[in-house]
Coordinates of C-alpha atoms in Angstrom, one line a residue:
M29 CA -6.0 -46.2 28.1
S30 CA -5.5 -42.4 27.3
K31 CA -8.7 -40.4 27.1
L32 CA -9.2 -38.0 24.0
H33 CA -9.2 -34.4 25.0
P34 CA -12.6 -32.4 25.6
V35 CA -11.7 -30.2 22.8
A36 CA -10.4 -32.8 20.2
I37 CA -13.4 -34.5 20.6
Q38 CA -15.5 -31.4 20.1
L39 CA -13.6 -30.7 17.0
A40 CA -14.2 -34.3 15.4
I41 CA -17.9 -33.8 16.3
V42 CA -17.6 -30.6 14.1
A43 CA -15.8 -32.2 11.3
A44 CA -18.4 -35.0 11.2
L45 CA -21.1 -33.0 11.4
V46 CA -19.6 -30.8 8.1
A47 CA -18.8 -34.1 6.3
V48 CA -22.9 -35.2 6.8
W49 CA -23.3 -31.9 5.5
E50 CA -20.4 -31.7 2.2
A51 CA -22.1 -35.6 1.8
A52 CA -25.7 -35.0 2.0
S53 CA -25.3 -31.4 -0.7
V54 CA -22.9 -33.5 -2.8
T55 CA -24.8 -36.6 -3.3
G56 CA -28.1 -35.0 -3.9
A57 CA -29.2 -36.6 -0.6
V58 CA -31.0 -32.7 0.3
D59 CA -31.4 -30.6 -2.6
P60 CA -28.5 -28.2 -2.9
R61 CA -30.5 -25.7 -3.8
L62 CA -31.9 -25.6 0.1
L63 CA -28.4 -26.8 1.6
P64 CA -25.7 -25.5 -0.3
S65 CA -21.8 -27.4 0.4
P66 CA -20.1 -26.4 3.3
G67 CA -17.6 -24.7 0.7
I68 CA -20.2 -22.4 -1.0
V69 CA -21.6 -21.2 2.7
F70 CA -18.0 -20.8 3.7
R71 CA -17.0 -18.7 0.4
R72 CA -19.9 -16.7 0.8
M73 CA -19.4 -15.9 4.6
V74 CA -15.8 -14.6 3.2
E75 CA -17.5 -12.5 0.8
L76 CA -20.1 -11.3 3.4
L77 CA -17.8 -9.9 6.1
A78 CA -15.7 -8.3 3.0
N79 CA -18.7 -6.4 2.2
P80 CA -19.3 -2.8 3.9
A81 CA -22.6 -2.6 3.8
I82 CA -23.0 -6.0 5.7
L83 CA -20.3 -4.9 8.2
Q84 CA -22.4 -1.7 8.7
D85 CA -25.8 -4.3 9.5
L86 CA -23.7 -6.2 11.8
G87 CA -22.0 -3.0 13.5
I88 CA -25.4 -1.8 14.1
T89 CA -26.6 -5.5 15.6
L90 CA -23.3 -5.6 17.8
A91 CA -24.0 -2.2 19.0
A92 CA -27.6 -2.7 19.7
I93 CA -26.3 -6.3 21.8
A94 CA -23.6 -4.4 23.9
L95 CA -25.6 -1.5 24.8
A96 CA -28.6 -3.8 26.0
F97 CA -26.0 -5.9 27.7
V98 CA -24.8 -3.0 29.7
I99 CA -28.2 -1.6 30.7
V100 CA -29.6 -5.1 31.7
A101 CA -26.6 -6.3 33.9
P102 CA -26.9 -4.0 36.6
I103 CA -30.6 -3.7 36.5
G104 CA -31.1 -7.4 36.8
I105 CA -28.3 -8.0 39.1
G106 CA -29.7 -5.0 41.5
I107 CA -33.2 -6.2 41.2
G108 CA -32.2 -9.9 42.4
L109 CA -30.4 -8.6 45.4
L110 CA -33.3 -6.8 46.2
L111 CA -35.4 -9.8 46.1
A112 CA -33.0 -12.0 47.5
E113 CA -32.0 -9.7 50.8
S114 CA -35.9 -8.6 51.4
A115 CA -38.5 -11.3 52.4
Y116 CA -41.3 -8.3 51.6
F117 CA -40.0 -7.9 48.2
S118 CA -39.5 -11.5 47.4
K119 CA -42.9 -12.5 48.7
A120 CA -44.3 -9.7 46.6
F121 CA -42.4 -9.9 43.2
S122 CA -40.4 -13.2 43.1
G123 CA -43.4 -15.4 41.8
V124 CA -44.2 -12.5 39.1
F125 CA -40.9 -13.0 37.8
H126 CA -40.4 -16.5 37.5
F127 CA -43.9 -16.6 36.1
L128 CA -43.0 -14.3 33.3
A129 CA -39.4 -16.0 33.0
G130 CA -41.3 -19.1 31.6
V131 CA -43.4 -17.2 29.0
P132 CA -41.9 -17.0 25.4
K133 CA -40.7 -13.7 25.2
S134 CA -41.7 -13.3 21.3
V135 CA -45.4 -12.6 22.4
F136 CA -44.6 -9.5 23.9
L137 CA -42.7 -8.1 20.3
P138 CA -45.6 -6.3 18.7
L139 CA -45.9 -4.3 22.3
F140 CA -42.5 -3.4 21.7
I141 CA -42.5 -2.2 18.7
L142 CA -46.2 0.0 19.2
L143 CA -44.3 1.4 22.3
F144 CA -40.7 2.4 20.7
G145 CA -41.5 1.6 17.1
I146 CA -39.3 0.6 14.5
S147 CA -36.2 1.6 16.0
F148 CA -32.7 1.2 17.4
S149 CA -34.2 1.4 20.8
Q150 CA -37.1 -1.1 20.2
K151 CA -34.1 -4.0 19.8
V152 CA -32.4 -2.2 22.8
A153 CA -35.5 -2.6 24.8
F154 CA -36.4 -6.2 24.1
G155 CA -32.7 -7.5 24.4
V156 CA -33.0 -5.9 27.5
F157 CA -36.6 -7.7 28.3
Q158 CA -35.2 -10.9 27.0
A159 CA -32.5 -11.3 29.5
I160 CA -33.4 -9.5 32.7
F161 CA -35.4 -12.4 33.6
V162 CA -32.5 -14.6 33.5
L163 CA -30.2 -12.4 35.2
V164 CA -32.6 -11.8 38.6
I165 CA -33.3 -15.6 39.1
S166 CA -29.4 -16.3 38.6
T167 CA -28.5 -13.4 41.2
T168 CA -31.1 -14.8 43.8
A169 CA -29.6 -18.2 43.3
A170 CA -26.3 -16.5 43.8
V171 CA -27.3 -14.7 47.2
S172 CA -28.3 -18.5 48.4
S173 CA -25.2 -20.1 47.8
V174 CA -23.3 -17.6 50.3
Q175 CA -22.6 -19.6 53.5
P176 CA -24.5 -18.0 56.2
E177 CA -21.9 -19.6 58.4
L178 CA -19.4 -17.6 57.4
V179 CA -21.7 -14.6 57.4
R180 CA -22.3 -15.0 61.2
L181 CA -18.5 -15.9 62.0
A182 CA -17.7 -12.5 60.1
R183 CA -20.2 -10.5 62.4
V184 CA -19.1 -12.0 65.7
N185 CA -16.2 -10.5 64.7
G186 CA -17.4 -7.1 64.5
A187 CA -17.1 -6.9 60.3
S188 CA -19.5 -4.2 58.9
R189 CA -22.3 -4.8 56.2
S190 CA -19.9 -3.4 53.9
V191 CA -17.1 -5.3 54.7
I192 CA -19.5 -8.6 54.6
Y193 CA -20.5 -7.7 51.2
R194 CA -17.1 -6.9 49.9
E195 CA -15.2 -10.1 51.2
I196 CA -18.0 -12.2 51.9
Y197 CA -20.7 -12.2 49.2
W198 CA -19.4 -10.7 46.3
P199 CA -16.6 -13.6 45.9
S200 CA -19.2 -16.1 46.9
M201 CA -21.8 -14.8 44.4
L202 CA -19.4 -13.5 41.6
P203 CA -18.9 -17.0 39.7
L204 CA -23.2 -17.5 39.3
I205 CA -23.6 -13.9 38.7
I206 CA -21.3 -14.2 35.6
E207 CA -22.6 -17.4 35.2
G208 CA -26.2 -15.8 34.6
M209 CA -24.4 -12.9 32.8
R210 CA -23.3 -15.4 30.0
L211 CA -26.9 -16.8 29.6
G212 CA -28.4 -13.6 29.7
M213 CA -26.2 -12.7 26.9
I214 CA -27.4 -15.5 24.8
F215 CA -31.0 -14.3 25.5
N216 CA -30.0 -11.0 24.9
I217 CA -28.4 -11.7 21.1
A218 CA -31.6 -13.6 20.6
G219 CA -33.7 -11.2 21.4
V220 CA -32.1 -8.2 19.2
L221 CA -31.6 -10.7 16.3
F222 CA -35.5 -11.3 16.5
A223 CA -36.4 -7.5 16.4
E224 CA -34.0 -7.5 13.6
M225 CA -35.8 -9.9 11.7
Y226 CA -39.4 -9.4 12.4
A227 CA -39.5 -5.5 12.2
S228 CA -36.3 -3.7 11.3
R229 CA -34.8 -1.6 8.5
S230 CA -31.7 -2.2 9.6
G231 CA -29.2 -4.8 11.2
F232 CA -28.2 -8.4 10.4
G233 CA -31.0 -9.8 11.8
A234 CA -33.1 -7.9 8.8
E235 CA -30.8 -9.2 6.1
I236 CA -31.1 -12.6 7.5
A237 CA -34.6 -12.0 7.1
N238 CA -34.0 -10.8 3.7
W239 CA -32.3 -13.8 2.6
G240 CA -34.6 -16.1 3.8
R241 CA -37.4 -14.3 2.2
N242 CA -35.4 -14.2 -1.1
F243 CA -34.3 -18.0 -0.5
D244 CA -30.5 -17.0 -0.9
M245 CA -29.7 -19.8 0.9
P246 CA -25.9 -19.3 0.8
S247 CA -26.2 -16.1 2.2
L248 CA -28.6 -16.8 4.6
Y249 CA -26.6 -20.4 5.8
A250 CA -23.2 -17.8 6.0
G251 CA -25.4 -15.3 7.9
V252 CA -26.4 -18.0 10.4
L253 CA -22.8 -19.1 10.8
I254 CA -21.4 -15.6 11.3
I255 CA -24.1 -15.3 14.3
T256 CA -23.4 -19.0 15.7
I257 CA -19.3 -18.0 15.8
L258 CA -19.9 -14.5 17.4
S259 CA -22.1 -16.1 20.2
I260 CA -19.9 -18.9 20.7
V261 CA -17.2 -16.7 21.2
V262 CA -19.0 -14.4 23.7
N263 CA -20.5 -17.4 25.6
E264 CA -16.7 -18.9 25.9
S265 CA -14.8 -15.8 26.6
L266 CA -17.5 -15.4 30.1
R267 CA -17.4 -18.7 30.6
L268 CA -13.5 -18.5 30.6
Y269 CA -14.0 -15.7 33.4
E270 CA -16.3 -17.6 34.8
R271 CA -13.6 -20.1 35.6
K272 CA -11.0 -17.8 36.7
V273 CA -13.3 -16.3 39.6
G274 CA -14.6 -19.5 40.7
K275 CA -11.2 -21.4 41.0
W276 CA -11.5 -20.8 44.8
R277 CA -14.6 -23.3 44.9
T278 CA -12.7 -26.2 44.1
S279 CA -9.3 -25.1 45.8

């Protein structure tokens, strides 16, 4: 008996959820004012994406997400390498990073508003703050995944430190680092959107908050759907690259 392709199963699940959504709205099992039908939401999504003002707000959000990621990736990876390579810094700071990683970051947002004001930089800074802990922890895990036998063998054969990092550490660490970047991007997106929804005059998150306050449910669901699709595209793109650079592990 042939097995269904995983993508076919995923599409079937999505289709089933949409069918349940449609049935709940059409039959009145859920108030259609609170849960508009999928057709209404999809049409509203198309209208939003054709609206220049909405596209401008979406562009502001994407710019903040991109800038936060460009800032946090080298910083998070660098701190992770430092903690993994230095026993002193690891003992001094690893506990702090793991402790803060478990604290809900939303409680710190008022501090960012006080420090940066209601501005573009505040959204970027909060996106960096949301993502950096994931990148630090994943990078330290990536360093520990390097096989020490390969490093010892390279040193016995006279390989320099730079060669060991380039030829052994980096190829071994890259798949896990990409995985950390993928998870960090998810936290980054959530951080920027949350900052916009909580306190912002512009951005797609501010639009979503306005639609919620005004009970504009078609626009609210359409906005959530747009962000969901964008997040899936980014996540799956990084996942494909992660699989590509990690092929040698299973070969």
